[in-house]
Coordinates of C-alpha atoms in Angstrom, one line a residue:
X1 CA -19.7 -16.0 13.8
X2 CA -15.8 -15.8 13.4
X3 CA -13.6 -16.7 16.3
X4 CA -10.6 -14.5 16.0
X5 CA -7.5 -14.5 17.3
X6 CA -6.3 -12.1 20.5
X7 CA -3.9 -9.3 19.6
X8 CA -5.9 -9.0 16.3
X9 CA -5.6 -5.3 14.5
X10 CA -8.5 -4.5 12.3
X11 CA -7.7 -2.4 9.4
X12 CA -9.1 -0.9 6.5
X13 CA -7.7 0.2 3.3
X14 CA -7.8 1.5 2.0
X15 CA -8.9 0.8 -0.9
X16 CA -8.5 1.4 1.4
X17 CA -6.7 0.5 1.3
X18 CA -2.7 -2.1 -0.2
X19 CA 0.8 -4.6 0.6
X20 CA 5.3 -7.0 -0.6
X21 CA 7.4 -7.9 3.0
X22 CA 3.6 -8.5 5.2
X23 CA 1.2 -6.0 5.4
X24 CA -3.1 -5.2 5.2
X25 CA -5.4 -2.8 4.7
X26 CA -9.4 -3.1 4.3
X27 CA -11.6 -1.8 1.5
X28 CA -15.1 -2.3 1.8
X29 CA -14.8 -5.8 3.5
X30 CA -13.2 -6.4 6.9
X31 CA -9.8 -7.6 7.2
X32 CA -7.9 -8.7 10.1
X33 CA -4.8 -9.5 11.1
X34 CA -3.6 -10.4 14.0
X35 CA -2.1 -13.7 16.6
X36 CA -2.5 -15.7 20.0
X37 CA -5.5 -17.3 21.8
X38 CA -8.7 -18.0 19.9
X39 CA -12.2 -15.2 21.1
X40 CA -15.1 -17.1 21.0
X41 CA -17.4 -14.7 22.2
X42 CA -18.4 -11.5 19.9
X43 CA -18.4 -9.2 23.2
X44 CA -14.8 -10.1 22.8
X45 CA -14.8 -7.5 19.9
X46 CA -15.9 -4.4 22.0
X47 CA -12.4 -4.2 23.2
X48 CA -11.7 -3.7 19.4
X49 CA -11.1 0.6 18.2
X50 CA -12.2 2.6 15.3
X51 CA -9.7 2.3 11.9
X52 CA -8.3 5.7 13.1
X53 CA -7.0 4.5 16.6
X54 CA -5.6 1.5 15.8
X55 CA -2.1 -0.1 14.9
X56 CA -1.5 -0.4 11.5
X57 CA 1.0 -3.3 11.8
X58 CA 1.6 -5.8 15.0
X59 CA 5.3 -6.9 14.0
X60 CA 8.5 -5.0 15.0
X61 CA 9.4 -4.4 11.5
X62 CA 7.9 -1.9 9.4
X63 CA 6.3 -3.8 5.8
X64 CA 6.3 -1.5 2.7
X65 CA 4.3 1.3 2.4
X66 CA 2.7 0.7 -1.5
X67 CA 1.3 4.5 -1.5
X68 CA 4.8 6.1 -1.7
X69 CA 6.3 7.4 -4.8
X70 CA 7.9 4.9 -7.1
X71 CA 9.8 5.7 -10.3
X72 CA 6.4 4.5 -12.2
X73 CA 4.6 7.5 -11.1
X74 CA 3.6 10.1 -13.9
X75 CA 4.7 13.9 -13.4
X76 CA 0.7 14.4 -12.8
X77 CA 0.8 11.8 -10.1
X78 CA 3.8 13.3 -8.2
X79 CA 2.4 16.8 -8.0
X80 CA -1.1 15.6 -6.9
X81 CA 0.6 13.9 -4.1
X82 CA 2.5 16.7 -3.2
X83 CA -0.4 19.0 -3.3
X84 CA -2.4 17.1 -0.9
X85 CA 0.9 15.6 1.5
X86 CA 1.5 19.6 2.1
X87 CA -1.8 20.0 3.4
X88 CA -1.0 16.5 6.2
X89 CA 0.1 16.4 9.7
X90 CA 3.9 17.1 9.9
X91 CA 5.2 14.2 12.2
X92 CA 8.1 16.4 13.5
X93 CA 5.8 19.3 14.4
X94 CA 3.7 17.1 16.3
X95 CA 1.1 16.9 13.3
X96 CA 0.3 20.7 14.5
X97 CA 1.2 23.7 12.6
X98 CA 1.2 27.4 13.7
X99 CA -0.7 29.9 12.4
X100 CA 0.1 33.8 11.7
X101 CA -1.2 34.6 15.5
X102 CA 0.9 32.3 16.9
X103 CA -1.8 29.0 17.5
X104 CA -1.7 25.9 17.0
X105 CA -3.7 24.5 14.3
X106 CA -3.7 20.4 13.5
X107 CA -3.5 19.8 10.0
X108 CA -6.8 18.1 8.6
X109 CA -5.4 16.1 6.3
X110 CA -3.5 12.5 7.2
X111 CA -1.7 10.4 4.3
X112 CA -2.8 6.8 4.9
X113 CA -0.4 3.9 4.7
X114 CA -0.9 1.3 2.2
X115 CA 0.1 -2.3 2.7
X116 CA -0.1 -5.8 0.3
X117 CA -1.2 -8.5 2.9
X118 CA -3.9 -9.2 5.3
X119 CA -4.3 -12.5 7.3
X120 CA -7.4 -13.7 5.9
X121 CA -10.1 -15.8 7.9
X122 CA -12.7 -18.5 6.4
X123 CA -16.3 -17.9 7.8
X124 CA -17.6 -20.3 10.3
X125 CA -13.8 -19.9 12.2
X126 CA -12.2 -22.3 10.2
X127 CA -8.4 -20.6 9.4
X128 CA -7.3 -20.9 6.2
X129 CA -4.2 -22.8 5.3
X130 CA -0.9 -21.5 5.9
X131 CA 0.0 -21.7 2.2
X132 CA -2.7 -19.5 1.7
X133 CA -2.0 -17.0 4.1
X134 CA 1.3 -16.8 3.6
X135 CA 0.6 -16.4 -0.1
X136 CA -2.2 -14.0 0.2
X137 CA -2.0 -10.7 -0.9
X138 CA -4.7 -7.8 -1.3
X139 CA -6.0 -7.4 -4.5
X140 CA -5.3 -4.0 -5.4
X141 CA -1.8 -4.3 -4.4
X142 CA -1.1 -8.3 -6.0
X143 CA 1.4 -7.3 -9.2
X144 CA 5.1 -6.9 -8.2
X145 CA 5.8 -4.1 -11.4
X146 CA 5.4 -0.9 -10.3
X147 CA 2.9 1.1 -12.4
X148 CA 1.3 -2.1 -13.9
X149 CA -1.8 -2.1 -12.3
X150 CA -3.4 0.1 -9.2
X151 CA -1.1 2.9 -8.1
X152 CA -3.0 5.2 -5.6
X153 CA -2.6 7.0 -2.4
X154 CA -5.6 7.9 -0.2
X155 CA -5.6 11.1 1.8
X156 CA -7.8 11.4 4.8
X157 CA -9.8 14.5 6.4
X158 CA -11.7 13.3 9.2
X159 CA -13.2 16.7 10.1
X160 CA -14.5 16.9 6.5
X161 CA -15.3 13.0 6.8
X162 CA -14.5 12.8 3.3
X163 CA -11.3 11.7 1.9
X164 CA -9.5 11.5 -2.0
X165 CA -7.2 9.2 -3.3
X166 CA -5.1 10.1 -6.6
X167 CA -5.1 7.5 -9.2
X168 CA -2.9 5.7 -11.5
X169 CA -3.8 3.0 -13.9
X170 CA -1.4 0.6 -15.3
X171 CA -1.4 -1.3 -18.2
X172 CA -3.0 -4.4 -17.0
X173 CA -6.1 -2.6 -16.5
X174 CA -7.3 -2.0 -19.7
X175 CA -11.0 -2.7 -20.9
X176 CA -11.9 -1.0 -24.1
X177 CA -9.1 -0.4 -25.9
X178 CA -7.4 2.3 -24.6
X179 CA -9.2 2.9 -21.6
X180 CA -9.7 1.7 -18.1
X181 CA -11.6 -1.5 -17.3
X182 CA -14.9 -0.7 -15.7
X183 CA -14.3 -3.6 -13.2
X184 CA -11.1 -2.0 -12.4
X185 CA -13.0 1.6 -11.4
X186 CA -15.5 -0.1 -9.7
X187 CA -12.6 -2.0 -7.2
X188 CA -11.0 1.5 -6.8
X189 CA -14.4 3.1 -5.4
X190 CA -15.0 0.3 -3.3
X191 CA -11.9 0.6 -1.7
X192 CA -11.6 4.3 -1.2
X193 CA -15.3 4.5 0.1
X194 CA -14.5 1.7 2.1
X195 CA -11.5 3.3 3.5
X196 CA -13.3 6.4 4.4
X197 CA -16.1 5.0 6.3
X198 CA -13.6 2.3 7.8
X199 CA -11.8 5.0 8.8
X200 CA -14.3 7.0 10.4
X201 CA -16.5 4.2 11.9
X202 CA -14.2 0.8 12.3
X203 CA -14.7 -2.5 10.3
X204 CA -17.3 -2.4 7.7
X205 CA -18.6 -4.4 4.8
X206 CA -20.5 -3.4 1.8
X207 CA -23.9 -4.1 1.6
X208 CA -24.8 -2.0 -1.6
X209 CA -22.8 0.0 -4.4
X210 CA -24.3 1.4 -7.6
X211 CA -22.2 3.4 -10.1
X212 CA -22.8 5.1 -13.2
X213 CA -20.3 5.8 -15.5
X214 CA -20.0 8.9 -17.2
X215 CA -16.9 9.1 -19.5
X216 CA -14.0 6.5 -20.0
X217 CA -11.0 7.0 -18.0
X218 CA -7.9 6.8 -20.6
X219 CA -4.9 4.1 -19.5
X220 CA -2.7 5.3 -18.2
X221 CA -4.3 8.8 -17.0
X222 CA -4.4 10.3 -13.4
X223 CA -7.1 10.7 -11.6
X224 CA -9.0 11.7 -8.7
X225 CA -11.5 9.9 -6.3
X226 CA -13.8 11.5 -3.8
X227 CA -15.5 9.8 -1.3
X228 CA -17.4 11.6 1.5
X229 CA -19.8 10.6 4.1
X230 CA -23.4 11.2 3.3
X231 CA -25.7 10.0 7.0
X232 CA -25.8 7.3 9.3
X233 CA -28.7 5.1 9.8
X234 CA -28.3 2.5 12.4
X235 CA -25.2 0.2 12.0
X236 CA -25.6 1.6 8.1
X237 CA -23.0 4.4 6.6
X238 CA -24.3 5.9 3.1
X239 CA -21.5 7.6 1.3
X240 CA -20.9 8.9 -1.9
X241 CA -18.2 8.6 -4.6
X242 CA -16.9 10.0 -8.1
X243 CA -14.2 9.8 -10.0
X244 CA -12.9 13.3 -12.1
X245 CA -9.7 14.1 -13.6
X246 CA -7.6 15.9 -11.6
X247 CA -8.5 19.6 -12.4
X248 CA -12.2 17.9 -11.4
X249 CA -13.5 19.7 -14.5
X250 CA -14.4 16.5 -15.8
X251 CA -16.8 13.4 -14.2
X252 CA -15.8 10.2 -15.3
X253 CA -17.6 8.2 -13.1
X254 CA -19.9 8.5 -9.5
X255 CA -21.6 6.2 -7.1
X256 CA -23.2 5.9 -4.2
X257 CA -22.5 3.1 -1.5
X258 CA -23.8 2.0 1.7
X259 CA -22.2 -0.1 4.3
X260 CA -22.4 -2.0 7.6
X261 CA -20.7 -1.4 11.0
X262 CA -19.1 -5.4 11.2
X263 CA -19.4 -4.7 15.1
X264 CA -20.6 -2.1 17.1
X265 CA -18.5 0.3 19.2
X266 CA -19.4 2.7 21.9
X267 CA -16.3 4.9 21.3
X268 CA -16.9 4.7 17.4
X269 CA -20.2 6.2 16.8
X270 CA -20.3 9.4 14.2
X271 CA -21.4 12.8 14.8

């Protein structure tokens, strides 16, 4: 069993999931972050909210947010991220919109943040080192060039309880010539499914993923990934995932993953 520390904020990212000045995010295995007395009890953790309710960062000052534009970003990554920004919650509207009689409607889709750090924790409670921590970063979000590696935003509809996160690989990812590592698509699912069902349901791990590829993804190309929840069995989440290009004419790859609830919450459970 871990022992944690108090004021800990449990985050997922995303996948899904992300990080330069301090930051975290989960994707398909827990990560924490957080500072102060030591829990050593696990009903210490019921105290602990869903992905959805919780702070995203415990410091006063705001780290970078990796899933904003940068000048790397293709013309094809820019208007995929405007199409689906449109359809978020407007913070100076209250993340409502009205509608042509007059209502309020809250928008049902929510841009998720995307950090670069994570305090990480050795099992059996034993902290890692401070000059690991401090030089930790999250694995999709570790190369300081923009557009060299993983550039992706997720976009989150939790009515739908699905989510899709546009996709930009960088150079570094290459496999077969030309094309994106397999290795590389296979982190990208497992982050965005573990986004959405960290999202939905608090902390997970992954217990199982299986993918079948389809068609190689060109370097360099945009893309789209959907994950969506499929059932919940237990303390187990079964989604689904698949990777098209962005007019989603084409399948380049899909999967199917299940996870596990890390702890249990009574305020967390899916309908």
């Amino acid at each position: 069993m871990m022992m944690m520390r108090a004021g800990l904020h449990a985050v997922r990212a995303f996948p899904s999931f992300s990080r330069s000045p301090s930051g975290h995010s989960v994707s398909g295995v827990l990560q924490i972050q957080g500072f102060g007395t030591q829990w050593k009890s696990p009903s210490a953790f019921q105290s602990l909210r869903p992905f959805s309710k919780v702070s995203l960062w415990p410091f006063n000052t705001q780290p970078k947010d990796f899933s904003e534009p940068n000048d790397s970003w293709s013309p094809e990554m820019r208007k995929m991220y405007d199409k689906y920004f449109a359809l978020c919650e407007v913070e100076a509207e209250g993340g409502e919109r009205e509608t042509e009689g007059g209502e309020k409607k809250r928008a049902p889709w929510r841009k998720l943040p995307s950090y670069n750090r994570a305090l990480k924790h050795a099992t059996g409670g034993v902290y890692l080192s401070k000059v690991i921590q401090t030089k930790a970063r999250l694995f999709t979000r570790n190369i300081e060039e923009e557009g060299a590696a993983f550039e992706y935003v997720v976009f989150m509809n939790k009515q739908e309880k699905r989510c899709v996160c546009i996709f930009q690989s960088g150079h570094l990812l290459e496999g077969p010539p030309g094309h994106v590592h397999g290795g590389a698509i296979a982190t990208m699912m497992d982050s965005v499914t573990g986004t959405m069902t960290g999202y939905l349901s608090g902390p997970v791990v992954t217990a199982n993923l299986n993918i079948n590829y389809r068609s190689p993804i060109p370097l360099g190309t945009v893309v789209l990934i959907h994950s969506a929840l499929d059932r919940v069995e237990g303390r187990k989440t079964f989604a689904t995932c698949k990777v098209t290009s962005i007019d989603e004419s084409k399948l380049h790859t899909e999967a199917t993953e299940d996870v596990t609830v890390a702890f249990q919450y009574s305020s967390a459970r899916l309908q």
